[in-house]
Amino acid sequence: MLQAQNTVPVYLDPSKPLEVRVENALSLMTMEEKVALCHAQSKFSSKGVQRLGITEVWMSDGPHGVREEIQWDNWGNAKFTNDSCTAFPALTCLAATFNPELSLNYGKAIGEEARYRKKEVLLGPGVNIYRTPLNGRNFEYLGEDPYLSSKMVVPYIHGVQQNGVAACVKHFALNNQEQWRGNIDVELSDRALYEIYLPAFKAAVTEGKAWAIMGSYNKFRGQHCCHNDLLLNKILKTDWKFDGAVITDWGGAHNDKEAALNGLDIEMGTGTDGLTTSSQSSYDFYHLANPFLKALKNGEVSTDVLNDKARRVLRLIFRTNMNPARPWGSFVTPEHSKVANQVAKEGIVLLKNDQQILPLDVKAYKKILVVGENATRKMTLGGGSSELKAKYEISPLQGVKNTFGQQSEIKYAMGYASGGSAYGRELPSKLNADSLRNQAIRMAKEADLVLYFGGLNKNYLQDCEGGDRTQYDLPFDQNKLLAELAKVNKKVVVVLISGNAVAMPWINQVPAILQAWYPGSESGNAIASVLSGETNPSGKLPFSFGVKLNDYGANSFDKLCFPGDGTREVYKEDILVGYRWFDAKNIAPLFPFGYGLSYTTFQFGKATVDKTKYTKNDVVKLSFTLTNTGTTTGAEVAQVYIQDKVSSVMRPVKELKGFSKIKLGVGESRVVNMELPVSEWAFYDEAGKQWKVEPGQFIIHLGSSSRDIKQQIPVTIE
Ligand code: BGC
């Protein structure tokens, strides 16, 4: 018979402090129950403690929408009919907005969807640095610059976690390519580690207060990153004081002892021999299941280690599902579509616009030909674990028809074909490439304007998990097609759908180029809005576009530098990643970091600083007036790069240390104030193992891209 209880146990009382609840729950649990918290019970969930009413942890990819439901024990979809989500733009697009406020809205909206779908953990965002344009997963990350990715990741996390859903920042760390991702052992200097590859993770933990983090598949200094003593125990948990849970990437744990001792808390996705046994749950064979229990029981591993893991998982549960105050969430709402639409529109980058062919003067074009498979292909499919079952996806062709179809005749030619499958494999196309190309060229001769939608497509080796791109050129003979189209029609507007830079040998033959990323559900609407001028583009490149592949640092050395020899990889370009490399080596990029055109023009007034001499604890107050001098409302991203004139160590020519996006009406001026903490200008001193600002002269470069510097303001640090 049930006894009426008049007191709620402490761990169930949300008015009690988190740590008090955690300690109380811990004191009531058996060793077996604690171990059960530390590993999967299904593909995407781990156990709670049923006896105590402590709930399970359910996780979902991430990072662009809430993934469809997956079966309990295999990767097949669960055939639900109520799991079609809002597809938000890929993270490269979010980064290109240079707008942290939009990142907060994005996080909030995706968090609401995750909450509605009863997820405790959203597996994202990803902040691995763009080191080479061949990395198959660059589209899931926030670009090449540690400052930009730090500023963009923090609000995303805040937005997600407002919903009582944990963000799980990934992939910690140095997972900068897909090839050999499961075993490549990355070697790099401490400076490159601390200055380039760790800052966004650090910001996610110390400012974003992320409740979870995902270890990466690769190795670093000899240990797999999912159980890496230096990364997890020292840097993450000791130096950064991370109090949340470290989750493996799926199948990222390899070793009983390291899994127990080196900072891992929840093991997911391991393919153990247990999978072939039917007598017991295969999950009992995980490194952090029976082998861990055995090591605890025979004293090889101390119970402190177990208690630390259990505490972290309990915090995760109390912060999420067992926080009764968390909101209810919502799913595929008009508000979420609006967020997806805004991010897509603000992230699209106008790369080239000769004779102001854009925005399109629609009256001038009676016959518009749309060319390219990406005009119709579903881009929310493919790409690997970030693939989405979207409630809807407006294709570029549909967007063009909706926007221009009243006034102009719209025809479509596929132009090239990449094969049928969207996911995992690239199938040979059944369609004949020559006849597709010839048809497009024939039709282009008749058209007043050609809108070309190409790029990559999330097929295997074309912006997809599990493999890197094999070439810098566009695939499927698109270079040839574009060159031939440009010969027969002078008005070819190129819209690239991709998450990576590509070579553009046809650049001088076409008047306009837009970089549209993977824009998600609102793709066609957002692109057409920019083409028509309803939206004035304001996106800026979050990574450098090189003319050719070996213009990138990582690709300019031997194979050991990229992609490695199969076992080791040495980051020989060191801290000179992205524009830092282009600057140091004096290589002209095709399009520089931070670059993006507008339909209007801006003028930077003379910039001033509040003092001329500062100490390393000061904040420099920079101010200037920005004016919209053109004929349409628009937004500019003012960018501040810092240069250390004289230093005892090699320093990049300049580094992004501030940006601000300012929207201005026609003729409008605004005083822009930017605060630049001098402490952020430090370098990592390898000998002293600390951040250091050396006294001397620094130059503040103020501009509208990393290569369009409008003013240089010298300041002295004492
Ligand atoms: C990916 C992760 C993803 C996980 C679960 C892994 O293969 O690397 O990013 O979250 O699968 O789907």
XYZ file of C-alpha atoms and ligand atoms in Angstrom:
730
model
C 0.000 0.000 0.000
C 1.218 3.468 -0.820
C 2.189 5.536 2.173
C 1.312 9.189 1.998
C 4.547 11.162 2.173
C 4.579 14.664 3.392
C 8.152 15.548 2.498
C 9.597 15.713 -0.993
C 13.086 14.206 -1.192
C 15.716 16.930 -1.467
C 16.867 15.909 -4.955
C 13.316 16.310 -6.265
C 12.881 19.752 -4.763
C 13.598 22.359 -7.436
C 13.797 25.097 -4.814
C 16.985 23.506 -3.462
C 20.342 24.509 -5.006
C 21.512 22.276 -7.832
C 24.558 20.967 -5.983
C 22.460 20.069 -2.943
C 20.065 18.084 -5.127
C 22.963 16.353 -6.865
C 24.651 15.315 -3.599
C 21.375 14.066 -2.192
C 20.611 11.945 -5.245
C 24.142 10.606 -5.300
C 23.879 9.507 -1.672
C 20.829 7.401 -2.496
C 22.313 5.564 -5.464
C 24.068 2.216 -5.715
C 27.323 1.769 -7.579
C 25.455 -0.043 -10.369
C 22.992 2.803 -10.728
C 25.792 5.336 -11.015
C 27.589 3.293 -13.657
C 24.352 3.011 -15.611
C 24.330 6.804 -15.995
C 27.632 6.679 -17.832
C 26.757 4.853 -21.033
C 24.100 4.511 -23.691
C 20.990 2.387 -23.418
C 20.027 2.978 -27.063
C 21.419 4.779 -30.101
C 20.469 8.201 -28.718
C 19.640 7.799 -25.032
C 21.188 6.901 -21.714
C 19.592 5.691 -18.508
C 18.363 7.573 -15.490
C 17.555 5.893 -12.170
C 14.033 4.595 -12.491
C 13.775 3.596 -8.817
C 14.334 7.210 -7.788
C 12.361 8.855 -10.551
C 15.524 10.259 -12.139
C 14.813 10.438 -15.828
C 16.667 9.267 -18.926
C 18.769 11.497 -21.158
C 17.584 11.768 -24.763
C 19.840 13.336 -27.341
C 19.435 14.426 -30.928
C 21.499 15.920 -33.724
C 22.033 18.947 -34.300
C 23.159 21.433 -35.263
C 20.802 22.828 -37.943
C 17.517 21.319 -36.849
C 16.241 18.464 -34.713
C 16.974 15.230 -36.525
C 14.262 12.676 -37.323
C 13.689 9.922 -34.760
C 16.110 7.022 -35.070
C 15.410 3.405 -34.109
C 16.304 2.149 -30.657
C 19.175 -0.036 -31.700
C 20.147 0.833 -35.258
C 20.589 3.832 -37.540
C 17.351 3.273 -39.432
C 14.737 5.982 -39.078
C 11.905 5.215 -36.697
C 9.230 6.050 -39.291
C 7.555 8.614 -37.104
C 5.113 10.924 -38.864
C 5.389 13.817 -36.439
C 9.125 14.542 -36.522
C 9.508 16.828 -39.551
C 11.367 19.870 -38.285
C 12.235 23.415 -39.254
C 15.545 23.321 -41.109
C 17.668 26.275 -40.083
C 20.561 27.435 -42.262
C 23.860 25.605 -41.870
C 26.243 27.121 -39.339
C 28.551 28.639 -41.982
C 25.564 30.764 -43.000
C 24.960 31.762 -39.392
C 28.627 32.719 -39.043
C 28.376 34.819 -42.211
C 25.677 36.984 -40.636
C 28.294 38.337 -38.189
C 25.225 38.946 -36.047
C 25.330 37.449 -32.528
C 21.722 38.514 -31.911
C 20.582 36.284 -34.746
C 22.628 33.484 -33.242
C 20.639 33.857 -30.016
C 17.368 33.684 -31.969
C 18.628 30.644 -33.851
C 19.603 28.877 -30.627
C 16.329 29.761 -28.964
C 14.267 28.491 -31.893
C 16.161 25.227 -32.376
C 16.104 24.749 -28.594
C 12.321 25.125 -28.610
C 12.086 22.446 -31.272
C 14.378 20.130 -29.305
C 12.365 20.727 -26.133
C 9.080 20.007 -27.899
C 10.574 16.784 -29.198
C 11.520 15.834 -25.612
C 15.265 16.007 -26.063
C 17.549 16.759 -23.144
C 20.608 17.315 -25.307
C 21.001 18.926 -28.714
C 24.176 17.619 -30.367
C 25.578 20.935 -31.515
C 26.776 23.548 -32.264
C 30.090 22.657 -33.894
C 33.078 24.980 -33.654
C 35.932 23.156 -35.346
C 38.105 25.645 -37.184
C 38.108 25.870 -40.982
C 41.647 24.758 -41.702
C 41.279 23.531 -45.268
C 38.480 23.908 -47.803
C 38.529 20.147 -48.314
C 37.088 19.289 -44.890
C 33.772 17.563 -45.542
C 32.120 19.035 -42.450
C 33.097 22.690 -42.692
C 29.478 23.538 -43.432
C 28.549 22.521 -39.868
C 31.055 24.911 -38.268
C 31.534 28.638 -37.752
C 34.486 29.421 -40.004
C 38.226 30.009 -39.761
C 38.504 32.646 -37.077
C 38.576 31.879 -33.346
C 37.192 35.297 -32.371
C 34.243 35.190 -34.774
C 33.329 31.624 -33.861
C 33.575 32.447 -30.142
C 31.286 35.452 -30.467
C 28.766 33.486 -32.513
C 28.699 30.279 -30.485
C 27.984 31.805 -27.070
C 24.518 33.251 -27.840
C 23.526 30.062 -29.708
C 24.172 28.101 -26.505
C 22.297 30.612 -24.356
C 19.342 30.375 -26.730
C 19.226 26.588 -26.684
C 19.675 26.274 -22.931
C 16.937 28.804 -22.104
C 14.657 25.942 -23.021
C 16.075 23.545 -20.480
C 17.845 21.722 -23.307
C 21.605 21.224 -23.111
C 23.771 22.338 -25.994
C 26.505 19.770 -26.636
C 29.383 21.669 -28.236
C 31.362 19.549 -30.651
C 33.837 18.099 -31.638
C 36.381 18.710 -28.869
C 38.955 19.083 -30.343
C 40.999 19.252 -33.555
C 38.528 17.308 -35.692
C 39.343 19.424 -38.725
C 38.931 16.798 -41.416
C 36.926 13.654 -42.025
C 39.574 11.466 -43.574
C 40.923 9.024 -40.967
C 38.902 10.886 -38.380
C 38.757 7.838 -36.124
C 42.470 7.538 -35.587
C 44.511 10.399 -36.999
C 46.869 11.720 -34.312
C 47.092 15.503 -34.554
C 50.314 17.248 -33.642
C 50.478 20.993 -33.290
C 52.146 23.630 -31.182
C 50.662 24.858 -27.928
C 50.255 28.250 -29.536
C 48.164 26.898 -32.399
C 46.138 24.871 -29.913
C 45.402 27.764 -27.571
C 45.230 30.637 -30.054
C 43.375 29.010 -32.943
C 41.667 25.720 -32.112
C 40.515 26.103 -28.487
C 39.108 29.641 -28.073
C 35.608 28.887 -29.375
C 35.348 25.844 -27.094
C 36.599 27.891 -24.182
C 34.054 30.634 -24.861
C 31.330 27.979 -25.158
C 32.234 26.656 -21.716
C 33.201 29.760 -19.760
C 30.791 32.299 -21.306
C 28.179 30.093 -22.963
C 28.060 27.832 -19.879
C 27.391 24.830 -22.082
C 26.050 21.876 -20.103
C 27.622 19.259 -22.367
C 30.527 18.846 -24.739
C 31.300 16.106 -27.257
C 34.758 14.598 -27.590
C 36.087 14.207 -31.116
C 36.988 11.013 -32.977
C 40.631 11.834 -33.680
C 43.631 11.531 -31.421
C 45.674 14.348 -29.954
C 49.174 13.700 -28.631
C 48.636 9.982 -28.617
C 45.237 9.703 -26.942
C 41.764 9.649 -28.462
C 40.046 12.942 -27.721
C 37.002 11.259 -26.165
C 39.251 10.147 -23.323
C 42.168 12.525 -23.470
C 43.726 13.445 -20.156
C 45.158 16.785 -21.296
C 42.079 18.015 -23.144
C 39.400 16.765 -20.770
C 40.836 16.494 -17.275
C 43.277 19.363 -17.437
C 42.097 21.973 -19.919
C 38.330 21.480 -19.894
C 37.577 20.409 -16.348
C 40.424 21.981 -14.365
C 41.427 25.132 -16.241
C 37.995 26.053 -17.613
C 36.078 24.613 -14.639
C 33.553 22.841 -16.865
C 30.943 21.235 -14.595
C 28.844 19.542 -17.281
C 29.064 16.151 -18.977
C 31.570 15.008 -21.588
C 29.805 12.813 -24.131
C 31.695 10.703 -26.657
C 31.188 11.116 -30.320
C 29.342 7.998 -31.460
C 31.822 5.169 -31.204
C 34.605 7.481 -30.054
C 35.617 5.468 -26.948
C 38.249 2.778 -27.434
C 39.821 1.769 -24.186
C 38.502 0.710 -20.753
C 41.113 2.405 -18.663
C 41.266 5.693 -20.568
C 37.474 5.842 -20.756
C 37.334 5.484 -16.984
C 40.165 7.831 -16.059
C 40.545 10.488 -18.745
C 37.527 12.707 -18.297
C 34.751 10.957 -20.224
C 31.292 10.939 -18.605
C 28.820 9.384 -21.057
C 29.803 6.807 -23.679
C 27.642 6.629 -26.786
C 27.606 4.629 -29.980
C 30.337 2.141 -29.211
C 30.277 -0.878 -31.493
C 31.442 -3.575 -29.108
C 31.619 -7.332 -29.469
C 28.564 -7.339 -27.287
C 26.546 -6.431 -30.354
C 26.766 -10.038 -31.486
C 25.510 -11.439 -28.188
C 21.806 -11.715 -27.685
C 21.796 -12.892 -24.089
C 22.479 -9.440 -22.677
C 22.131 -5.875 -23.766
C 25.099 -4.950 -25.911
C 25.278 -1.707 -24.004
C 26.515 -3.635 -20.949
C 29.725 -4.274 -22.871
C 30.573 -0.599 -23.291
C 33.868 0.554 -21.774
C 31.944 2.569 -19.193
C 29.544 -0.318 -18.414
C 30.621 -3.748 -17.134
C 34.377 -3.230 -17.529
C 34.073 0.030 -15.565
C 31.969 -1.618 -12.862
C 34.481 -4.416 -12.563
C 37.398 -1.991 -12.229
C 35.498 -0.098 -9.539
C 34.659 -3.256 -7.640
C 38.170 -4.598 -7.617
C 39.585 -1.216 -6.642
C 41.483 -0.479 -9.854
C 39.470 2.697 -10.271
C 38.511 4.848 -7.314
C 34.871 5.556 -6.518
C 35.728 9.280 -6.621
C 36.059 8.884 -10.368
C 32.613 7.311 -10.551
C 31.050 9.938 -8.302
C 32.487 12.734 -10.399
C 30.942 11.279 -13.553
C 27.610 10.609 -11.857
C 27.476 14.145 -10.480
C 27.984 15.566 -13.957
C 25.242 13.428 -15.460
C 22.883 14.260 -12.594
C 23.548 17.982 -13.155
C 22.686 17.473 -16.803
C 19.405 15.776 -15.893
C 18.429 18.313 -13.221
C 19.225 21.199 -15.575
C 17.054 19.753 -18.285
C 14.250 17.256 -17.865
C 14.075 17.543 -14.068
C 13.821 21.305 -14.106
C 10.042 21.695 -13.759
C 10.328 25.381 -14.650
C 11.577 24.753 -18.150
C 9.249 25.895 -20.920
C 7.315 23.493 -23.148
C 8.925 24.238 -26.465
C 7.266 24.470 -29.847
C 7.719 22.846 -33.220
C 7.661 24.051 -36.840
C 6.009 27.331 -35.983
C 5.799 30.419 -38.215
C 8.173 32.092 -35.719
C 10.805 29.435 -36.368
C 10.419 29.829 -40.129
C 10.945 33.524 -39.632
C 14.199 32.934 -37.771
C 15.377 30.524 -40.472
C 14.446 33.097 -43.099
C 16.247 35.972 -41.364
C 19.440 34.011 -40.818
C 19.417 32.819 -44.424
C 18.877 36.324 -45.781
C 21.519 37.919 -43.565
C 24.043 35.163 -44.182
C 24.011 35.225 -47.978
C 27.186 36.901 -49.240
C 27.313 38.972 -52.411
C 30.729 38.202 -53.872
C 30.592 40.006 -57.176
C 28.166 42.446 -58.794
C 29.419 44.031 -62.013
C 27.406 46.892 -63.494
C 24.985 46.445 -60.630
C 23.227 43.615 -62.391
C 21.818 42.806 -58.946
C 19.247 43.460 -57.660
C 17.527 42.213 -60.778
C 15.604 44.757 -62.740
C 12.910 42.269 -63.511
C 11.319 44.327 -66.278
C 14.513 43.923 -68.276
C 14.302 40.136 -68.358
C 11.342 38.619 -70.142
C 12.922 35.182 -70.329
C 14.830 33.848 -67.329
C 16.578 30.510 -67.520
C 17.380 28.727 -64.268
C 20.257 26.252 -64.644
C 21.728 23.742 -62.223
C 20.791 20.741 -60.169
C 21.049 22.706 -56.940
C 18.047 24.752 -58.049
C 15.795 21.820 -57.273
C 17.733 19.470 -55.036
C 16.732 19.054 -51.389
C 19.739 20.328 -49.480
C 18.428 19.478 -46.041
C 19.109 15.880 -47.054
C 22.588 14.421 -47.068
C 25.654 15.579 -45.234
C 25.644 12.847 -42.576
C 24.391 13.219 -39.015
C 23.182 16.785 -39.630
C 20.701 15.538 -42.245
C 17.171 16.749 -41.585
C 13.663 15.617 -42.324
C 12.367 19.107 -43.003
C 8.701 19.955 -42.825
C 9.246 21.934 -45.988
C 12.091 23.264 -48.087
C 11.512 25.991 -50.656
C 13.864 25.227 -53.520
C 15.710 28.041 -55.298
C 13.668 27.342 -58.447
C 10.449 27.676 -56.487
C 11.698 30.889 -54.887
C 12.583 32.341 -58.296
C 9.202 31.359 -59.721
C 7.334 32.832 -56.754
C 9.231 36.111 -56.957
C 9.733 36.650 -60.676
C 7.199 34.308 -62.275
C 4.494 36.978 -62.648
C 6.577 39.258 -64.865
C 8.978 36.831 -66.549
C 8.839 33.461 -68.181
C 10.933 31.041 -66.102
C 12.455 27.962 -67.721
C 14.643 25.343 -66.123
C 17.538 23.213 -67.377
C 19.353 20.831 -65.065
C 22.708 21.460 -66.793
C 24.611 18.794 -64.915
C 23.668 15.864 -62.735
C 25.380 14.485 -59.715
C 23.607 11.200 -59.270
C 20.571 10.101 -57.381
C 21.456 9.526 -53.779
C 21.623 12.373 -51.376
C 23.178 10.558 -48.491
C 26.319 8.597 -48.085
C 27.036 7.534 -51.612
C 27.404 9.289 -54.888
C 25.676 7.256 -57.524
C 26.610 7.606 -61.170
C 24.000 9.682 -62.877
C 21.692 7.912 -65.281
C 21.462 11.135 -67.184
C 23.894 11.932 -69.934
C 26.140 14.837 -68.929
C 26.739 16.027 -72.484
C 23.101 16.196 -73.394
C 22.265 18.013 -70.153
C 24.989 20.564 -70.823
C 24.031 20.997 -74.462
C 20.408 21.483 -73.562
C 21.310 24.179 -71.018
C 23.548 25.989 -73.499
C 20.886 25.865 -76.198
C 18.336 27.324 -73.799
C 20.786 29.927 -72.465
C 21.143 31.373 -75.972
C 17.425 32.132 -75.979
C 17.301 33.615 -72.468
C 17.680 37.244 -71.363
C 19.199 36.150 -68.066
C 20.639 32.931 -66.648
C 20.395 32.172 -62.942
C 22.864 29.400 -62.210
C 22.460 27.313 -59.041
C 25.421 25.010 -58.494
C 28.123 24.310 -55.956
C 28.433 21.245 -53.777
C 25.527 19.149 -52.623
C 26.057 17.148 -49.421
C 26.670 13.937 -51.306
C 29.580 11.873 -50.050
C 32.763 13.881 -50.817
C 30.705 17.035 -51.538
C 30.235 18.568 -48.063
C 29.382 15.423 -46.158
C 30.462 13.669 -43.014
C 32.767 10.681 -43.347
C 34.876 11.975 -46.229
C 36.652 15.078 -47.434
C 36.366 16.732 -50.819
C 38.817 15.335 -53.332
C 39.252 18.550 -55.333
C 38.979 22.313 -54.873
C 37.199 22.680 -58.215
C 33.466 22.432 -58.521
C 32.405 18.834 -59.166
C 30.380 17.365 -62.043
C 32.121 19.413 -64.736
C 30.447 22.595 -63.568
C 33.495 24.683 -64.550
C 33.080 23.620 -68.151
C 29.354 24.206 -68.081
C 29.745 27.679 -66.573
C 32.436 28.692 -69.050
C 30.228 27.615 -71.952
C 27.119 29.277 -70.555
C 29.066 32.507 -70.132
C 30.097 32.325 -73.792
C 26.524 32.308 -75.045
C 24.959 34.614 -72.461
C 26.594 37.689 -70.925
C 24.174 37.727 -68.023
C 24.925 34.634 -65.989
C 24.308 35.188 -62.280
C 25.975 32.432 -60.257
C 24.485 31.330 -56.941
C 26.725 28.895 -55.102
C 25.090 26.501 -52.682
C 27.925 25.075 -50.611
C 29.564 25.146 -47.219
C 33.061 25.473 -48.597
C 35.123 27.687 -50.858
C 35.597 26.514 -54.439
C 37.878 27.489 -57.308
C 36.264 29.924 -59.754
C 38.196 29.837 -63.035
C 35.127 31.374 -64.741
C 34.999 34.340 -62.382
C 35.825 36.962 -64.995
C 33.194 35.674 -67.398
C 30.189 36.166 -65.132
C 28.861 39.501 -63.834
C 27.548 38.390 -60.426
C 28.146 35.734 -57.788
C 26.240 35.009 -54.575
C 27.426 32.622 -51.865
C 24.188 31.196 -50.457
C 25.473 28.311 -48.226
C 22.852 25.689 -47.268
C 19.975 27.946 -46.278
C 17.513 25.330 -44.951
C 13.712 25.387 -45.154
C 13.592 28.984 -46.374
C 16.259 28.542 -49.040
C 14.387 29.669 -52.169
C 12.586 32.500 -50.369
C 15.804 33.924 -48.947
C 17.797 33.680 -52.172
C 15.025 35.228 -54.263
C 14.673 38.007 -51.707
C 18.338 38.924 -52.189
C 18.117 38.602 -55.989
C 15.088 40.884 -56.122
C 16.539 43.479 -53.777
C 13.851 43.031 -51.130
C 16.839 42.082 -48.972
C 20.033 44.039 -49.274
C 22.830 41.480 -48.734
C 24.941 41.996 -45.616
C 26.682 38.639 -45.129
C 30.463 38.528 -44.834
C 32.718 35.561 -45.486
C 33.568 33.605 -42.305
C 36.543 32.063 -44.121
C 38.950 33.010 -46.886
C 38.356 31.957 -50.467
C 41.699 31.101 -52.064
C 42.336 31.212 -55.795
C 43.739 27.698 -55.648
C 43.983 24.922 -53.111
C 47.616 25.333 -52.172
C 47.009 28.971 -51.343
C 45.761 27.614 -47.997
C 48.396 27.008 -45.339
C 47.317 23.459 -44.560
C 47.386 22.546 -48.256
C 50.699 24.181 -49.046
C 52.924 21.627 -47.297
C 53.339 17.899 -47.773
C 50.810 15.154 -47.064
C 51.870 14.903 -43.431
C 50.401 18.369 -42.941
C 47.168 17.412 -44.682
C 45.573 14.889 -44.621
C 48.367 13.123 -42.701
C 50.003 9.781 -43.338
C 47.122 7.738 -42.029
C 48.487 7.740 -38.496
C 49.919 11.185 -37.819
C 49.204 14.674 -39.002
C 51.336 17.732 -38.260
C 49.786 21.200 -38.464
C 52.808 22.832 -40.062
C 51.077 26.115 -40.838
C 50.865 26.489 -37.055
C 48.899 29.585 -35.995
C 48.713 30.871 -39.575
C 45.243 29.583 -40.399
C 42.936 31.284 -42.917
C 43.596 34.993 -43.471
C 46.525 34.828 -41.076
C 48.279 32.678 -43.685
C 47.222 34.749 -46.700
C 48.469 37.884 -44.914
C 51.783 36.394 -43.765
C 52.617 34.937 -47.162
C 51.300 37.865 -49.128
C 48.899 35.716 -51.107
C 46.004 37.569 -52.691
C 42.817 35.688 -51.831
C 40.041 35.291 -54.370
C 37.757 36.755 -51.694
C 39.134 37.618 -48.272
C 37.803 36.770 -44.837
C 35.178 39.294 -43.767
C 34.338 40.273 -47.337
C 30.848 40.818 -48.735
C 29.245 43.448 -50.975
C 26.054 45.415 -50.487
C 23.560 47.133 -52.782
C 24.396 50.356 -50.966
C 27.651 52.062 -49.986
C 29.017 53.060 -46.597
C 31.463 55.634 -45.441
C 33.596 55.291 -42.355
C 34.193 58.618 -40.588
C 37.447 59.315 -38.789
C 37.928 56.891 -35.922
C 39.158 57.968 -32.519
C 40.212 56.173 -29.345
C 39.741 57.448 -25.798
C 43.467 57.460 -24.955
C 46.778 56.869 -26.683
C 48.374 54.810 -23.907
C 46.793 51.808 -22.244
C 47.703 49.058 -19.813
C 46.999 45.409 -20.471
C 43.923 45.516 -18.244
C 42.336 48.447 -20.057
C 39.512 48.476 -22.532
C 40.129 50.613 -25.611
C 37.078 52.640 -26.541
C 36.978 53.132 -30.291
C 34.413 55.322 -31.957
C 33.628 56.490 -35.453
C 30.680 57.544 -37.527
C 29.305 55.249 -40.177
C 27.119 56.658 -42.945
C 24.989 54.952 -45.540
C 25.972 56.931 -48.636
C 24.041 54.860 -51.143
C 20.478 54.620 -52.302
C 19.037 51.799 -50.253
C 18.819 50.677 -46.638
C 21.578 48.255 -45.733
C 23.889 46.891 -43.070
C 27.662 46.989 -42.800
C 29.888 44.880 -40.577
C 32.625 47.102 -39.173
C 35.626 44.929 -38.374
C 38.554 45.595 -36.077
C 41.832 43.762 -36.565
C 44.748 44.151 -34.179
C 48.394 44.120 -35.142
C 51.223 43.792 -32.654
C 53.990 45.871 -34.234
C 56.971 44.511 -32.337
C 56.870 41.196 -30.538
C 59.282 38.671 -29.108
C 57.390 35.937 -31.010
C 56.005 35.680 -34.522
C 52.517 37.175 -34.617
C 49.946 37.267 -37.410
C 49.894 40.471 -39.464
C 46.491 41.146 -37.964
C 43.760 39.338 -36.042
C 40.043 40.000 -35.701
C 39.314 41.378 -32.222
C 36.023 43.177 -32.697
C 33.092 43.565 -35.069
C 29.767 45.293 -35.114
C 26.891 45.022 -37.556
C 25.140 48.312 -38.150
C 21.936 48.772 -40.121
C 21.421 52.211 -41.672
C 18.706 53.844 -43.768
C 19.545 55.932 -46.818
C 21.672 58.905 -45.792
C 21.613 57.832 -42.161
C 24.708 58.236 -39.957
C 25.401 56.605 -36.645
C 28.170 56.903 -34.100
C 29.543 53.414 -33.535
C 31.240 52.682 -30.225
C 33.307 49.560 -29.876
C 35.008 48.271 -26.740
C 38.254 46.375 -27.232
C 39.713 44.689 -24.126
C 43.503 44.772 -24.460
C 43.727 41.401 -22.694
C 42.240 39.833 -25.831
C 45.264 40.952 -27.844
C 47.519 38.504 -26.005
C 49.467 35.628 -27.487
C 49.979 32.271 -25.791
C 53.438 32.177 -24.305
C 54.565 28.560 -24.644
C 57.463 28.804 -22.242
C 55.509 30.514 -19.477
C 52.301 28.580 -20.309
C 50.231 31.727 -20.051
C 48.651 34.488 -22.118
C 50.844 37.513 -22.557
C 50.428 41.079 -23.826
C 53.812 42.614 -24.448
C 54.167 46.363 -24.094
C 54.771 48.367 -27.224
C 52.918 49.683 -30.219
C 49.765 48.060 -31.569
C 47.797 49.098 -34.628
C 44.007 49.005 -34.677
C 42.880 48.304 -38.238
C 39.298 49.337 -38.887
C 37.701 48.116 -42.075
C 34.946 46.355 -43.928
C 36.889 43.137 -44.577
C 40.277 41.699 -43.676
C 41.631 43.241 -46.889
C 39.655 46.460 -47.017
C 41.145 48.436 -44.161
C 39.821 51.973 -44.023
C 41.890 53.338 -41.133
C 44.810 52.460 -38.922
C 44.944 53.809 -35.394
C 48.178 53.329 -33.441
C 48.012 52.812 -29.664
C 50.681 52.129 -27.091
C 50.467 49.447 -24.433
C 52.610 50.204 -21.398
C 28.978 12.692 -35.592
C 28.410 13.596 -34.534
C 26.971 13.256 -34.295
C 26.868 11.776 -33.902
C 25.463 11.305 -33.620
C 28.725 11.225 -35.288
O 29.063 10.442 -36.368
O 30.354 12.918 -35.731
O 28.549 14.934 -34.920
O 26.423 14.089 -33.316
O 27.383 10.991 -34.955
O 24.722 11.234 -34.786
